[in-house]
Amino acid sequence: MSFLSTIFGHNNEASDKIVVLDKTDYASAISNKKVQLVDVRTANEFSGGHIKNALNIDFFNAANFEISFSKLDKTKPVYIYCRSGARSQKAAKKLVDMGFSQIFDLKGGYSRWS
């Protein structure tokens, strides 16, 4: 581990498990498949519009976040997004800690989707 990664806490294991996809690749990955698609925004944001078939698991509701994600299959890919991409990156790192091994995040979040 390099000096800078020690200081900034860079986790190579996490980065190997998290892939950020642009809108086109993300749309292709979730189309015509039964995938674990999760919107990590608040319920209010979710009700204002979301990607079809997405579950809403609010990142800011820590207790519910862990309970809800624990019901998903850790051996299958999970596709997440938020409003702009920052919250979903934090959520993705948390999911790695919870044992998920394939996490796909929407670059730029829902604001780039719509």
mmCIF file of C-alpha atoms in Angstrom:
data_model
loop_
_atom_site.group_PDB
_atom_site.id
_atom_site.type_symbol
_atom_site.label_atom_id
_atom_site.label_comp_id
_atom_site.label_asym_id
_atom_site.label_seq_id
_atom_site.Cartn_x
_atom_site.Cartn_y
_atom_site.Cartn_z
ATOM 1 C CA MET A 1 0.000 0.000 0.000
ATOM 2 C CA SER A 2 1.409 3.369 -0.957
ATOM 3 C CA PHE A 3 1.917 6.261 1.412
ATOM 4 C CA LEU A 4 -0.937 8.281 -0.143
ATOM 5 C CA SER A 5 -3.389 5.393 -0.084
ATOM 6 C CA THR A 6 -2.551 4.905 3.595
ATOM 7 C CA ILE A 7 -3.294 8.564 4.319
ATOM 8 C CA PHE A 8 -6.448 8.770 2.263
ATOM 9 C CA GLY A 9 -7.715 5.293 3.088
ATOM 10 C CA HIS A 10 -7.926 4.092 -0.504
ATOM 11 C CA ASN A 11 -9.251 0.573 -0.580
ATOM 12 C CA ASN A 12 -8.209 -1.392 -3.679
ATOM 13 C CA GLU A 13 -10.530 -4.235 -2.748
ATOM 14 C CA ALA A 14 -13.503 -1.880 -2.819
ATOM 15 C CA SER A 15 -12.507 -0.305 -6.120
ATOM 16 C CA ASP A 16 -12.261 -3.755 -7.712
ATOM 17 C CA LYS A 17 -15.864 -4.459 -6.743
ATOM 18 C CA ILE A 18 -17.404 -1.111 -7.726
ATOM 19 C CA VAL A 19 -17.849 -0.170 -11.386
ATOM 20 C CA VAL A 20 -19.187 3.205 -12.475
ATOM 21 C CA LEU A 21 -21.152 2.971 -15.720
ATOM 22 C CA ASP A 22 -22.239 5.788 -18.005
ATOM 23 C CA LYS A 23 -25.929 6.178 -18.811
ATOM 24 C CA THR A 24 -25.762 4.065 -21.992
ATOM 25 C CA ASP A 25 -23.935 1.116 -20.426
ATOM 26 C CA TYR A 26 -26.094 1.285 -17.290
ATOM 27 C CA ALA A 27 -29.309 1.309 -19.327
ATOM 28 C CA SER A 28 -28.078 -1.645 -21.354
ATOM 29 C CA ALA A 29 -27.113 -3.597 -18.233
ATOM 30 C CA ILE A 30 -30.502 -3.189 -16.556
ATOM 31 C CA SER A 31 -32.725 -3.616 -19.611
ATOM 32 C CA ASN A 32 -34.676 -6.816 -20.185
ATOM 33 C CA LYS A 33 -33.169 -8.486 -17.138
ATOM 34 C CA LYS A 34 -34.308 -9.078 -13.601
ATOM 35 C CA VAL A 35 -31.636 -7.140 -11.740
ATOM 36 C CA GLN A 36 -31.218 -5.783 -8.241
ATOM 37 C CA LEU A 37 -31.771 -2.097 -9.041
ATOM 38 C CA VAL A 38 -31.722 0.271 -6.073
ATOM 39 C CA ASP A 39 -32.280 4.011 -5.770
ATOM 40 C CA VAL A 40 -30.479 5.188 -2.609
ATOM 41 C CA ARG A 41 -32.156 8.613 -2.517
ATOM 42 C CA THR A 42 -34.787 9.693 -0.010
ATOM 43 C CA ALA A 43 -38.418 8.607 -0.408
ATOM 44 C CA ASN A 44 -39.319 12.182 -1.375
ATOM 45 C CA GLU A 45 -36.682 12.234 -4.147
ATOM 46 C CA PHE A 46 -37.791 8.776 -5.296
ATOM 47 C CA SER A 47 -41.447 9.837 -5.522
ATOM 48 C CA GLY A 48 -40.366 12.724 -7.779
ATOM 49 C CA GLY A 49 -39.175 10.236 -10.396
ATOM 50 C CA HIS A 50 -37.042 7.108 -10.574
ATOM 51 C CA ILE A 51 -35.804 4.407 -12.923
ATOM 52 C CA LYS A 52 -38.499 1.815 -13.662
ATOM 53 C CA ASN A 53 -38.440 -1.240 -11.342
ATOM 54 C CA ALA A 54 -36.016 0.356 -8.862
ATOM 55 C CA LEU A 55 -36.322 -0.327 -5.149
ATOM 56 C CA ASN A 56 -35.954 2.673 -2.869
ATOM 57 C CA ILE A 57 -33.512 2.180 0.004
ATOM 58 C CA ASP A 58 -32.620 5.541 1.554
ATOM 59 C CA PHE A 59 -28.882 5.827 2.239
ATOM 60 C CA PHE A 60 -29.504 8.346 5.030
ATOM 61 C CA ASN A 61 -31.693 5.900 6.968
ATOM 62 C CA ALA A 62 -28.767 3.800 8.215
ATOM 63 C CA ALA A 63 -30.724 1.140 10.107
ATOM 64 C CA ASN A 64 -33.179 0.522 7.271
ATOM 65 C CA PHE A 65 -30.352 0.658 4.705
ATOM 66 C CA GLU A 66 -28.554 -2.315 6.264
ATOM 67 C CA ILE A 67 -31.748 -4.297 6.913
ATOM 68 C CA SER A 68 -33.057 -3.744 3.373
ATOM 69 C CA PHE A 69 -29.786 -4.577 1.628
ATOM 70 C CA SER A 70 -29.326 -7.672 3.794
ATOM 71 C CA LYS A 71 -32.444 -9.079 2.073
ATOM 72 C CA LEU A 72 -30.798 -8.833 -1.367
ATOM 73 C CA ASP A 73 -28.599 -11.539 -2.913
ATOM 74 C CA LYS A 74 -24.942 -10.661 -2.269
ATOM 75 C CA THR A 75 -23.803 -13.121 -4.948
ATOM 76 C CA LYS A 76 -25.615 -11.210 -7.713
ATOM 77 C CA PRO A 77 -24.765 -7.781 -9.112
ATOM 78 C CA VAL A 78 -26.497 -4.795 -7.579
ATOM 79 C CA TYR A 79 -27.116 -1.616 -9.571
ATOM 80 C CA ILE A 80 -27.376 1.564 -7.530
ATOM 81 C CA TYR A 81 -27.851 5.248 -8.174
ATOM 82 C CA CYS A 82 -28.612 8.490 -6.359
ATOM 83 C CA ARG A 83 -29.174 12.065 -7.516
ATOM 84 C CA SER A 84 -25.667 12.974 -8.674
ATOM 85 C CA GLY A 85 -23.405 10.011 -7.930
ATOM 86 C CA ALA A 86 -21.809 11.075 -4.631
ATOM 87 C CA ARG A 87 -24.246 9.329 -2.282
ATOM 88 C CA SER A 88 -24.253 6.137 -4.342
ATOM 89 C CA GLN A 89 -20.449 5.989 -4.157
ATOM 90 C CA LYS A 90 -20.677 6.092 -0.357
ATOM 91 C CA ALA A 91 -23.430 3.474 -0.498
ATOM 92 C CA ALA A 92 -21.301 1.280 -2.791
ATOM 93 C CA LYS A 93 -18.417 1.305 -0.304
ATOM 94 C CA LYS A 94 -20.816 0.347 2.466
ATOM 95 C CA LEU A 95 -22.142 -2.520 0.322
ATOM 96 C CA VAL A 96 -18.604 -3.859 -0.162
ATOM 97 C CA ASP A 97 -18.251 -3.882 3.630
ATOM 98 C CA MET A 98 -21.559 -5.787 3.814
ATOM 99 C CA GLY A 99 -20.233 -8.501 1.487
ATOM 100 C CA PHE A 100 -21.506 -7.482 -1.953
ATOM 101 C CA SER A 101 -18.939 -8.203 -4.646
ATOM 102 C CA GLN A 102 -20.418 -6.678 -7.813
ATOM 103 C CA ILE A 103 -21.730 -3.130 -7.517
ATOM 104 C CA PHE A 104 -22.573 -0.992 -10.521
ATOM 105 C CA ASP A 105 -23.128 2.729 -10.025
ATOM 106 C CA LEU A 106 -24.749 5.173 -12.474
ATOM 107 C CA LYS A 107 -22.256 7.917 -13.382
ATOM 108 C CA GLY A 108 -23.809 11.291 -12.626
ATOM 109 C CA GLY A 109 -26.823 9.685 -10.950
ATOM 110 C CA TYR A 110 -30.476 10.156 -11.771
ATOM 111 C CA SER A 111 -29.868 13.750 -12.852
ATOM 112 C CA ARG A 112 -27.988 12.359 -15.876
ATOM 113 C CA TRP A 113 -30.608 9.665 -16.483
ATOM 114 C CA SER A 114 -33.659 11.829 -16.952
#
